[in-house]
Tab-separated table of C-alpha atoms in Angstrom:
chain	number	residue	atom	x	y	z
A	1	MET	CA	0.044	-0.134	0.278
A	2	THR	CA	1.232	3.456	-1.529
A	3	HIS	CA	1.790	5.968	1.591
A	4	SER	CA	1.472	8.983	-0.781
A	5	LEU	CA	-2.094	10.290	0.308
A	6	ARG	CA	-3.264	10.687	-3.805
A	7	GLY	CA	-2.375	7.424	-4.125
A	8	ARG	CA	-4.241	5.921	-1.576
A	9	LEU	CA	-7.303	8.014	-1.894
A	10	LEU	CA	-7.701	7.410	-5.807
A	11	TRP	CA	-7.300	3.647	-4.996
A	12	TYR	CA	-9.775	3.170	-2.264
A	13	LEU	CA	-12.152	5.249	-5.101
A	14	LEU	CA	-11.164	3.008	-8.135
A	15	ALA	CA	-11.452	0.457	-5.956
A	16	ALA	CA	-14.850	0.974	-4.546
A	17	ILE	CA	-16.213	2.444	-8.132
A	18	THR	CA	-15.078	-1.450	-9.522
A	19	ILE	CA	-16.433	-3.155	-6.296
A	20	ALA	CA	-20.094	-1.324	-6.976
A	21	ALA	CA	-20.035	-2.358	-10.464
A	22	LEU	CA	-19.794	-6.040	-9.725
A	23	ALA	CA	-22.721	-5.373	-7.397
A	24	GLN	CA	-24.226	-4.009	-9.632
A	25	ALA	CA	-23.607	-6.267	-12.179
A	26	SER	CA	-24.296	-9.618	-9.523
A	27	ILE	CA	-27.732	-7.755	-8.356
A	28	ALA	CA	-28.622	-6.992	-11.804
A	29	TYR	CA	-28.834	-10.530	-12.597
A	30	ARG	CA	-29.920	-12.019	-9.815
A	31	THR	CA	-32.909	-9.185	-10.372
A	32	ALA	CA	-32.918	-10.992	-14.076
A	33	LEU	CA	-33.373	-14.040	-13.399
A	34	HIS	CA	-35.796	-14.083	-11.178
A	35	ASP	CA	-38.232	-12.006	-13.282
A	36	ALA	CA	-37.187	-14.636	-15.665
A	37	ASP	CA	-38.139	-17.381	-13.656
A	38	GLN	CA	-41.016	-15.890	-12.796
A	39	ILE	CA	-42.139	-14.908	-16.488
A	40	PHE	CA	-40.803	-17.842	-17.995
A	41	ASP	CA	-43.339	-20.098	-14.858
A	42	TYR	CA	-45.817	-18.597	-15.578
A	43	HIS	CA	-46.085	-18.999	-18.997
A	44	MET	CA	-45.309	-22.696	-18.942
A	45	GLN	CA	-48.603	-22.975	-16.424
A	46	GLN	CA	-50.349	-21.277	-18.953
A	47	MET	CA	-49.117	-23.522	-22.193
A	48	ALA	CA	-50.269	-26.656	-19.663
A	49	LEU	CA	-53.253	-25.767	-18.892
A	50	SER	CA	-54.013	-24.296	-22.383
A	51	LEU	CA	-53.221	-28.604	-23.549
A	52	ARG	CA	-55.287	-29.264	-20.917
A	53	SER	CA	-58.356	-31.166	-22.133
A	54	GLY	CA	-61.421	-33.218	-20.850
A	55	THR	CA	-60.980	-35.957	-23.774
A	56	PRO	CA	-57.595	-37.239	-25.045
A	57	LEU	CA	-56.138	-34.586	-28.088
A	58	SER	CA	-55.114	-35.779	-31.029
A	59	ASN	CA	-51.727	-34.793	-32.405
A	60	THR	CA	-52.704	-32.034	-34.746
A	61	GLU	CA	-54.690	-31.130	-31.428
A	62	ALA	CA	-51.576	-30.086	-29.756
A	63	GLN	CA	-49.618	-28.966	-32.376
A	64	ARG	CA	-51.835	-26.744	-33.035
A	65	ARG	CA	-52.465	-25.355	-29.299
A	66	LEU	CA	-49.017	-25.824	-28.468
A	67	GLU	CA	-48.353	-23.505	-31.722
A	68	ALA	CA	-50.771	-20.947	-30.340
A	69	GLN	CA	-49.470	-20.251	-27.213
A	70	THR	CA	-45.593	-20.498	-27.958
A	71	ASP	CA	-46.138	-17.729	-31.133
A	72	LYS	CA	-44.612	-19.881	-33.528
A	73	PRO	CA	-47.383	-21.496	-36.413
A	74	GLY	CA	-45.849	-24.135	-38.536
A	75	THR	CA	-43.101	-24.470	-35.997
A	76	ASN	CA	-41.965	-26.091	-32.750
A	77	ASN	CA	-40.413	-24.197	-29.819
A	78	ASP	CA	-37.346	-25.886	-29.227
A	79	ASP	CA	-36.921	-23.957	-25.636
A	80	MET	CA	-40.271	-25.711	-24.629
A	81	VAL	CA	-40.432	-29.505	-24.029
A	82	VAL	CA	-43.723	-30.706	-24.180
A	83	GLN	CA	-44.681	-34.578	-23.432
A	84	MET	CA	-48.502	-35.630	-23.195
A	85	TRP	CA	-49.846	-39.082	-21.673
A	86	SER	CA	-52.671	-41.489	-21.196
A	87	PRO	CA	-53.948	-42.137	-18.004
A	88	ASP	CA	-52.233	-45.759	-18.864
A	89	GLY	CA	-49.192	-44.640	-19.067
A	90	VAL	CA	-48.711	-44.365	-23.278
A	91	GLN	CA	-47.172	-40.993	-24.536
A	92	VAL	CA	-49.952	-39.345	-26.551
A	93	PHE	CA	-47.458	-36.112	-27.609
A	94	HIS	CA	-44.065	-35.214	-27.792
A	95	SER	CA	-43.065	-32.085	-28.813
A	96	VAL	CA	-40.142	-31.969	-31.698
A	97	SER	CA	-36.673	-31.513	-29.430
A	98	ARG	CA	-33.615	-33.154	-28.303
A	99	ALA	CA	-34.772	-33.203	-24.348
A	100	LYS	CA	-36.016	-36.540	-23.624
A	101	LEU	CA	-37.033	-36.881	-19.856
A	102	PRO	CA	-37.946	-38.687	-17.410
A	103	GLN	CA	-42.290	-40.412	-18.071
A	104	ARG	CA	-43.006	-40.202	-14.427
A	105	ALA	CA	-43.311	-36.318	-13.525
A	106	VAL	CA	-44.022	-34.757	-10.327
A	107	LEU	CA	-47.074	-32.374	-10.117
A	108	GLY	CA	-46.063	-28.866	-10.573
A	109	PHE	CA	-43.390	-27.277	-10.467
A	110	SER	CA	-39.832	-29.381	-9.873
A	111	ASN	CA	-36.104	-29.292	-11.602
A	112	VAL	CA	-35.237	-32.802	-13.337
A	113	LYS	CA	-31.910	-33.805	-14.356
A	114	ALA	CA	-30.969	-35.522	-17.138
A	115	ASN	CA	-28.705	-35.706	-20.703
A	116	ASN	CA	-26.348	-33.829	-17.784
A	117	THR	CA	-28.710	-30.816	-18.893
A	118	VAL	CA	-31.218	-29.462	-15.456
A	119	TYR	CA	-35.021	-29.112	-16.541
A	120	ARG	CA	-37.453	-26.514	-14.997
A	121	VAL	CA	-40.492	-28.770	-15.145
A	122	PHE	CA	-44.112	-28.333	-14.614
A	123	SER	CA	-46.830	-31.360	-14.497
A	124	ILE	CA	-50.894	-31.212	-14.512
A	125	GLN	CA	-53.127	-34.108	-14.359
A	126	THR	CA	-56.862	-34.690	-15.545
A	127	GLU	CA	-58.749	-37.413	-15.849
A	128	ASN	CA	-58.298	-38.309	-19.175
A	129	GLN	CA	-53.949	-36.983	-19.796
A	130	THR	CA	-50.668	-35.852	-18.280
A	131	VAL	CA	-49.158	-32.504	-19.571
A	132	GLN	CA	-45.763	-32.053	-19.268
A	133	VAL	CA	-43.959	-28.171	-20.061
A	134	ALA	CA	-40.434	-28.393	-19.369
A	135	GLN	CA	-37.581	-26.224	-19.986
A	136	ASP	CA	-33.969	-25.863	-19.658
A	137	LEU	CA	-33.081	-24.065	-17.301
A	138	ALA	CA	-29.933	-22.675	-19.176
A	139	VAL	CA	-32.574	-20.440	-21.455
A	140	ARG	CA	-33.193	-18.545	-18.497
A	141	ARG	CA	-29.992	-18.084	-17.293
A	142	ASN	CA	-29.249	-16.750	-21.048
A	143	MET	CA	-31.792	-14.607	-20.776
A	144	ALA	CA	-31.154	-13.347	-17.713
A	145	GLY	CA	-27.532	-12.683	-18.397
A	146	ASN	CA	-28.065	-10.723	-21.831
A	147	LEU	CA	-30.638	-8.334	-19.893
A	148	ALA	CA	-27.949	-7.610	-17.103
A	149	LEU	CA	-25.313	-6.831	-19.915
A	150	ARG	CA	-28.000	-4.606	-20.937
A	151	THR	CA	-28.339	-2.642	-17.574
A	152	LEU	CA	-24.444	-2.631	-16.941
A	153	GLY	CA	-23.524	-1.519	-20.095
A	154	PRO	CA	-23.825	2.164	-19.384
A	155	ILE	CA	-22.190	1.752	-16.237
A	156	ALA	CA	-19.662	0.060	-18.141
A	157	VAL	CA	-19.321	2.968	-20.575
A	158	MET	CA	-19.288	5.426	-17.807
A	159	MET	CA	-17.275	3.587	-15.870
A	160	PRO	CA	-13.649	5.064	-17.456
A	161	ILE	CA	-15.502	8.343	-17.211
A	162	LEU	CA	-16.090	8.420	-13.730
A	163	MET	CA	-12.773	7.497	-13.226
A	164	LEU	CA	-11.459	9.938	-15.124
A	165	VAL	CA	-13.395	12.270	-12.954
A	166	VAL	CA	-11.858	11.167	-9.789
A	167	TRP	CA	-8.647	10.902	-10.696
A	168	TRP	CA	-9.021	15.162	-11.536
A	169	VAL	CA	-10.765	15.399	-8.427
A	170	VAL	CA	-8.017	14.168	-6.440
A	171	SER	CA	-5.254	15.436	-8.193
A	172	GLY	CA	-7.013	19.368	-8.069
A	173	SER	CA	-8.164	19.000	-4.739
A	174	LEU	CA	-3.742	17.785	-3.248
A	175	ASP	CA	-2.312	20.540	-5.876
A	176	PRO	CA	-2.025	23.159	-3.145
A	177	VAL	CA	-0.754	20.750	-0.661
A	178	ALA	CA	1.783	20.110	-3.470
A	179	ARG	CA	1.380	24.237	-3.365
A	180	VAL	CA	2.636	24.015	0.097
A	181	ARG	CA	5.823	21.315	-0.243
A	182	SER	CA	7.046	23.631	-3.258
A	183	GLN	CA	7.270	26.559	-1.663
A	184	VAL	CA	8.514	24.658	1.803
A	185	ALA	CA	11.048	23.175	0.169
A	186	SER	CA	12.436	26.508	-2.173
A	187	ARG	CA	12.735	28.484	0.474
A	188	GLN	CA	16.182	29.631	2.714
A	189	ALA	CA	17.214	28.209	5.502
A	190	ASP	CA	16.790	31.205	7.618
A	191	ASP	CA	13.397	32.350	5.524
A	192	LEU	CA	10.994	31.262	7.864
A	193	SER	CA	7.585	33.355	6.698
A	194	PRO	CA	4.671	32.020	7.024
A	195	VAL	CA	3.666	30.095	4.247
A	196	SER	CA	0.742	30.727	1.923
A	197	GLU	CA	-2.622	29.283	3.037
A	198	ALA	CA	-4.448	29.847	0.537
A	199	GLY	CA	-6.660	27.680	-1.534
A	200	LEU	CA	-6.029	24.576	1.132
A	201	PRO	CA	-8.854	21.907	1.958
A	202	ASP	CA	-10.661	22.486	5.282
A	203	GLU	CA	-8.102	19.103	6.453
A	204	VAL	CA	-5.252	20.353	5.237
A	205	ARG	CA	-5.384	24.118	6.833
A	206	PRO	CA	-4.842	23.998	10.686
A	207	LEU	CA	-1.678	21.523	9.785
A	208	VAL	CA	-0.454	24.763	7.551
A	209	GLN	CA	-1.601	27.318	9.978
A	210	GLU	CA	0.346	25.322	13.107
A	211	LEU	CA	3.500	25.557	10.696
A	212	ASN	CA	3.348	28.944	10.717
A	213	LEU	CA	2.620	29.022	14.334
A	214	LEU	CA	6.367	27.139	14.551
A	215	PHE	CA	7.739	29.124	11.994
A	216	GLY	CA	6.377	32.055	14.111
A	217	ARG	CA	8.130	30.767	17.575
A	218	VAL	CA	11.650	29.874	16.037
A	219	LYS	CA	11.749	33.192	14.828
A	220	THR	CA	11.277	34.800	18.031
A	221	ALA	CA	13.770	32.466	19.516
A	222	PHE	CA	16.264	32.762	16.048
A	223	ASP	CA	16.217	36.588	16.567
A	224	ALA	CA	16.439	36.568	20.918
A	225	GLN	CA	19.381	34.514	19.876
A	226	GLN	CA	20.855	36.800	17.673
A	227	THR	CA	20.501	39.895	19.675
A	228	PHE	CA	21.609	37.576	22.783
A	229	VAL	CA	24.762	37.009	21.017
A	230	ALA	CA	25.536	40.238	19.844
A	231	ASP	CA	24.743	41.632	22.979
A	232	ALA	CA	27.072	38.927	24.738
A	233	ALA	CA	30.234	39.830	22.345
A	234	HIS	CA	30.140	43.505	23.092
A	235	GLU	CA	29.942	42.793	26.308
A	236	LEU	CA	32.659	40.563	26.867
A	237	ARG	CA	34.616	42.880	24.601
A	238	THR	CA	34.569	45.394	28.056
A	239	PRO	CA	36.190	43.307	30.218
A	240	LEU	CA	38.403	41.462	27.742
A	241	ALA	CA	40.185	44.445	27.416
A	242	ALA	CA	39.843	45.857	30.842
A	243	LEU	CA	41.576	42.843	31.615
A	244	ARG	CA	44.285	43.306	28.548
A	245	LEU	CA	45.037	46.430	30.945
A	246	GLN	CA	45.509	45.187	34.067
A	247	ALA	CA	48.101	42.071	32.591
A	248	GLN	CA	50.097	44.700	30.971
A	249	SER	CA	49.859	46.939	34.293
A	250	LEU	CA	51.375	43.740	36.717
A	251	ASP	CA	53.572	43.134	33.527
A	252	ARG	CA	55.348	46.897	34.394
A	253	ALA	CA	55.032	46.927	37.752
A	254	GLU	CA	58.388	47.617	39.538
A	255	SER	CA	57.538	47.335	42.888
A	256	PRO	CA	55.815	44.971	45.591
A	257	GLU	CA	53.312	47.533	46.165
A	258	ALA	CA	52.555	47.894	42.528
A	259	ARG	CA	52.676	44.434	41.751
A	260	LYS	CA	50.126	43.817	44.766
A	261	LEU	CA	47.257	46.277	43.354
A	262	ALA	CA	47.929	45.308	39.860
A	263	VAL	CA	47.879	41.017	41.213
A	264	SER	CA	43.981	42.364	43.230
A	265	ARG	CA	42.942	44.692	40.232
A	266	LEU	CA	43.423	41.455	38.005
A	267	THR	CA	41.650	39.417	40.738
A	268	ALA	CA	38.671	41.487	40.517
A	269	GLY	CA	38.646	42.022	37.074
A	270	ILE	CA	38.949	37.964	36.586
A	271	ASP	CA	36.068	38.036	38.905
A	272	ARG	CA	33.991	40.398	36.869
A	273	ALA	CA	34.155	38.407	33.691
A	274	THR	CA	33.560	34.973	35.070
A	275	ARG	CA	30.732	36.813	36.820
A	276	LEU	CA	29.180	38.089	33.601
A	277	VAL	CA	30.436	34.313	31.614
A	278	GLU	CA	28.547	32.943	34.656
A	279	GLN	CA	24.913	35.205	33.998
A	280	LEU	CA	25.276	34.687	30.218
A	281	LEU	CA	24.935	30.717	30.375
A	282	VAL	CA	22.432	30.962	33.178
A	283	LEU	CA	20.848	32.926	30.328
A	284	ALA	CA	21.039	31.086	27.598
A	285	ARG	CA	20.221	28.123	29.599
A	286	GLN	CA	17.311	29.533	30.972
A	287	GLU	CA	16.094	30.869	26.385
A	288	ALA	CA	16.941	27.069	25.361
A	289	ALA	CA	14.932	25.365	28.178
A	290	ALA	CA	11.636	27.678	28.338
A	291	THR	CA	9.579	25.085	26.548
A	292	SER	CA	11.592	21.277	27.072
A	293	THR	CA	11.047	21.338	30.919
A	294	ALA	CA	8.119	20.287	32.156
A	295	ALA	CA	6.391	22.274	34.861
A	296	ARG	CA	5.134	20.514	38.627
A	297	PRO	CA	4.006	22.174	41.625
A	298	VAL	CA	6.718	23.618	43.442
A	299	ASP	CA	6.271	24.559	47.174
A	300	LEU	CA	7.659	28.452	47.398
A	301	SER	CA	8.180	28.734	50.854
A	302	ASP	CA	10.713	25.964	50.799
A	303	LEU	CA	11.977	27.289	47.883
A	304	ALA	CA	12.513	30.591	49.320
A	305	ARG	CA	14.269	29.042	52.869
A	306	ARG	CA	16.869	26.640	50.341
A	307	THR	CA	17.411	30.171	48.710
A	308	VAL	CA	18.371	32.058	51.590
A	309	ALA	CA	20.352	28.904	53.250
A	310	ASP	CA	22.235	28.896	49.762
A	311	LEU	CA	23.671	32.762	50.664
A	312	ALA	CA	23.344	32.718	54.050
A	313	GLY	CA	27.140	32.481	53.277
A	314	VAL	CA	27.610	35.193	50.953
A	315	ALA	CA	25.013	37.468	53.270
A	316	ALA	CA	27.827	37.065	56.733
A	317	ALA	CA	30.651	37.572	55.131
A	318	LYS	CA	29.390	41.298	53.668
A	319	GLY	CA	27.507	41.661	57.005
A	320	VAL	CA	23.958	41.473	55.723
A	321	ASP	CA	21.279	39.736	57.606
A	322	VAL	CA	19.370	37.782	55.807
A	323	GLY	CA	16.906	36.103	56.034
A	324	VAL	CA	12.453	35.360	55.533
A	325	HIS	CA	10.185	37.225	57.037
A	326	HIS	CA	7.176	35.830	55.887
A	327	ALA	CA	6.241	32.618	54.623
A	328	ASP	CA	2.685	31.478	54.259
A	329	PRO	CA	1.883	27.556	52.115
A	330	ALA	CA	2.215	29.089	48.644
A	331	THR	CA	1.941	26.034	45.448
A	332	VAL	CA	2.315	27.092	41.886
A	333	GLU	CA	2.849	25.319	38.743
A	334	GLY	CA	6.521	26.075	37.606
A	335	GLN	CA	9.999	24.910	36.678
A	336	PRO	CA	11.783	24.490	40.027
A	337	ASP	CA	14.963	24.745	38.652
A	338	ALA	CA	14.445	28.411	36.483
A	339	LEU	CA	11.958	29.575	40.058
A	340	HIS	CA	15.178	28.585	42.295
A	341	ILE	CA	17.315	30.943	39.836
A	342	LEU	CA	14.560	34.172	40.038
A	343	LEU	CA	14.701	33.732	44.168
A	344	ARG	CA	18.246	33.176	43.963
A	345	ASN	CA	18.978	36.313	42.139
A	346	LEU	CA	15.937	38.467	43.891
A	347	VAL	CA	18.555	37.254	47.251
A	348	ASP	CA	21.126	37.776	45.287
A	349	ASN	CA	21.053	41.516	44.176
A	350	ALA	CA	19.324	42.193	47.561
A	351	ILE	CA	22.409	41.433	48.834
A	352	LYS	CA	24.695	42.959	47.030
A	353	TYR	CA	23.313	46.789	46.871
A	354	THR	CA	22.382	46.329	50.698
A	355	PRO	CA	25.506	47.643	52.578
A	356	GLN	CA	27.292	45.873	55.346
A	357	GLY	CA	25.389	45.993	58.453
A	358	GLY	CA	22.038	46.086	56.138
A	359	THR	CA	18.937	43.837	56.414
A	360	ALA	CA	17.882	42.233	53.445
A	361	ASP	CA	14.732	39.974	53.524
A	362	ILE	CA	11.700	36.986	51.408
A	363	SER	CA	8.010	36.596	52.131
A	364	VAL	CA	5.618	34.765	50.308
A	365	ARG	CA	2.359	35.862	51.299
A	366	SER	CA	-0.583	33.541	49.524
A	367	GLU	CA	-4.506	35.646	49.914
A	368	GLY	CA	-7.567	34.553	48.298
A	369	GLY	CA	-5.429	32.257	45.805
A	370	ASN	CA	-3.600	34.901	44.932
A	371	ILE	CA	0.529	34.220	45.608
A	372	SER	CA	3.512	36.920	45.692
A	373	VAL	CA	7.068	36.752	46.566
A	374	ALA	CA	8.376	39.662	47.231
A	375	VAL	CA	12.135	40.326	48.647
A	376	GLU	CA	13.290	43.688	50.243
A	377	ASP	CA	16.159	45.245	51.060
A	378	SER	CA	17.889	48.428	53.274
A	379	GLY	CA	19.975	49.699	50.064
A	380	PRO	CA	19.647	52.426	48.048
A	381	GLY	CA	16.909	51.215	45.967
A	382	ILE	CA	16.007	52.592	42.302
A	383	PRO	CA	15.395	55.836	41.532
A	384	PRO	CA	11.529	55.583	39.673
A	385	GLU	CA	12.287	56.714	36.404
A	386	GLU	CA	14.931	53.289	36.085
A	387	ARG	CA	13.001	50.760	37.464
A	388	GLU	CA	12.041	49.896	33.966
A	389	ARG	CA	15.088	50.186	32.434
A	390	VAL	CA	16.779	47.933	34.876
A	391	PHE	CA	14.777	44.681	33.031
A	392	ASP	CA	17.142	45.468	29.849
A	393	ARG	CA	20.052	43.213	29.339
A	394	PHE	CA	23.471	44.536	30.485
A	395	TYR	CA	21.832	48.306	31.966
A	396	ARG	CA	23.525	49.139	35.454
A	397	VAL	CA	21.740	52.161	37.175
A	398	ALA	CA	24.707	54.685	36.682
A	399	GLY	CA	26.910	55.180	39.953
A	400	SER	CA	26.220	52.151	40.779
A	401	GLU	CA	29.233	50.596	42.894
A	402	ALA	CA	27.929	46.971	43.600
A	403	ALA	CA	29.959	44.701	40.481
A	404	GLY	CA	27.504	43.224	38.150
A	405	SER	CA	27.391	41.961	35.135
A	406	GLY	CA	23.241	44.401	34.690
A	407	LEU	CA	21.673	40.621	33.642
A	408	GLY	CA	19.996	39.756	36.913
A	409	LEU	CA	16.755	40.796	36.419
A	410	ALA	CA	16.709	40.709	32.975
A	411	ILE	CA	17.064	37.105	33.891
A	412	ILE	CA	14.380	37.613	36.429
A	413	LYS	CA	11.940	39.015	34.358
A	414	ALA	CA	12.179	36.439	31.183
A	415	ILE	CA	11.514	33.429	34.247
A	416	ALA	CA	8.228	35.600	35.580
A	417	GLU	CA	7.464	35.617	32.252
A	418	ARG	CA	7.617	32.199	30.903
A	419	HIS	CA	5.446	31.520	34.896
A	420	GLY	CA	2.673	33.472	33.615
A	421	ALA	CA	3.924	35.905	36.685
A	422	THR	CA	4.202	39.588	36.527
A	423	LEU	CA	7.346	41.490	38.103
A	424	ALA	CA	7.236	45.027	39.829
A	425	LEU	CA	9.889	47.502	41.586
A	426	GLY	CA	9.478	49.657	44.220
A	427	GLN	CA	10.480	50.991	47.394
A	428	SER	CA	9.985	48.821	51.224
A	429	GLU	CA	7.681	50.241	53.299
A	430	ARG	CA	9.852	48.150	56.035
A	431	LEU	CA	13.397	48.023	55.115
A	432	GLY	CA	13.730	51.853	52.940
A	433	GLY	CA	15.540	50.285	50.071
A	434	LEU	CA	14.456	48.231	46.711
A	435	SER	CA	11.596	46.013	47.047
A	436	ALA	CA	10.825	43.181	43.767
A	437	THR	CA	7.444	41.617	44.066
A	438	VAL	CA	6.659	38.729	41.666
A	439	SER	CA	3.442	38.074	41.636
A	440	PHE	CA	1.783	34.819	40.036
A	441	LYS	CA	-1.964	34.481	38.365
A	442	PRO	CA	-4.379	32.527	41.005
A	443	THR	CA	-4.095	28.860	40.322
A	444	GLY	CA	-7.565	27.846	37.389
A	445	ALA	CA	-6.656	31.869	36.211
């Protein structure tokens, strides 16, 4: 069986036409044979009744009546065989025929095999004679076959025409599919424009629409990847150039103090470059995992405690008090690793921008089905006019003393949007610094 849709349609439709024609031929033959049986049985019965007489018939009188029934005066009908016997079993009449039927007959209709032929026989008996009329069943079959052929003649003529029409309709209906295939096959690898849906069948149009949606998603991902690569190349150029200058300063250092200062600057530059590369890799992984990781229930309160535990050492080294201020039981559908990165970056930013001796807290609240996670600190905060721009990649607030790559909030926002959550920046009323709140949609919304 071919895997071509066109081949399958043509095969099944043409096979259906052929089977229907054969079925029609069988039905026509059986119907014609049944009608022929009814007609000839009636004709045989009337012939026998016409030959029935109260007195024995002579050969001349019997022949006259037989010719009147067969409508062939002066001749004998070889299709019909007529025999007549007297009450004492003497045959008094036999029509001119090569058929030899048994003398004993069953009254009424019966089928008799004689001389390798099956005859349909009708017998009737009176006080003076027994009349037997017989006919070869082959005559009926031949007539039924002729009638069936006459019925099937127009069908036999129309079958090739119908097959051509089916081939034309199927081929024409699948032409739009071939056109779509040609469009996709002829385009370049970077051509992600939508495929034309004009003239497509209703069964194929949804497939092409989904294909266009896929092209759109791939184009978006491709554009984002190009932007990411361009931004990464641009941002890596600066720290690499700085490392080159610091290495040159170390090479030119003449005193131990100058050498020590150059080494510390070089180490700090390497740390900044390492941090930037790590953030770039995290961002790339999150974008790649946006559609490949299945969502499952995540306990945000437990995740918040684990995040604080992970960063407790960093906070202690800087002298920042970090902890979980409030934790309601709250579960959302999401990607655990991505949400962990989100909370870790929020808390890490809070620790980084909070001065020594300050405070950074995380709170998880669930009220009326609304779930939110807030990270607050006692740092300098972000001016209102800068709060939208800090979500851009590699953007940093002017005058910021903390080291960073400008990717943390961009990663946080991307993860929040992927989970259908919103990220809002404001001022903490309790600690006075920045407040970053991630609000999740209610379950079932």
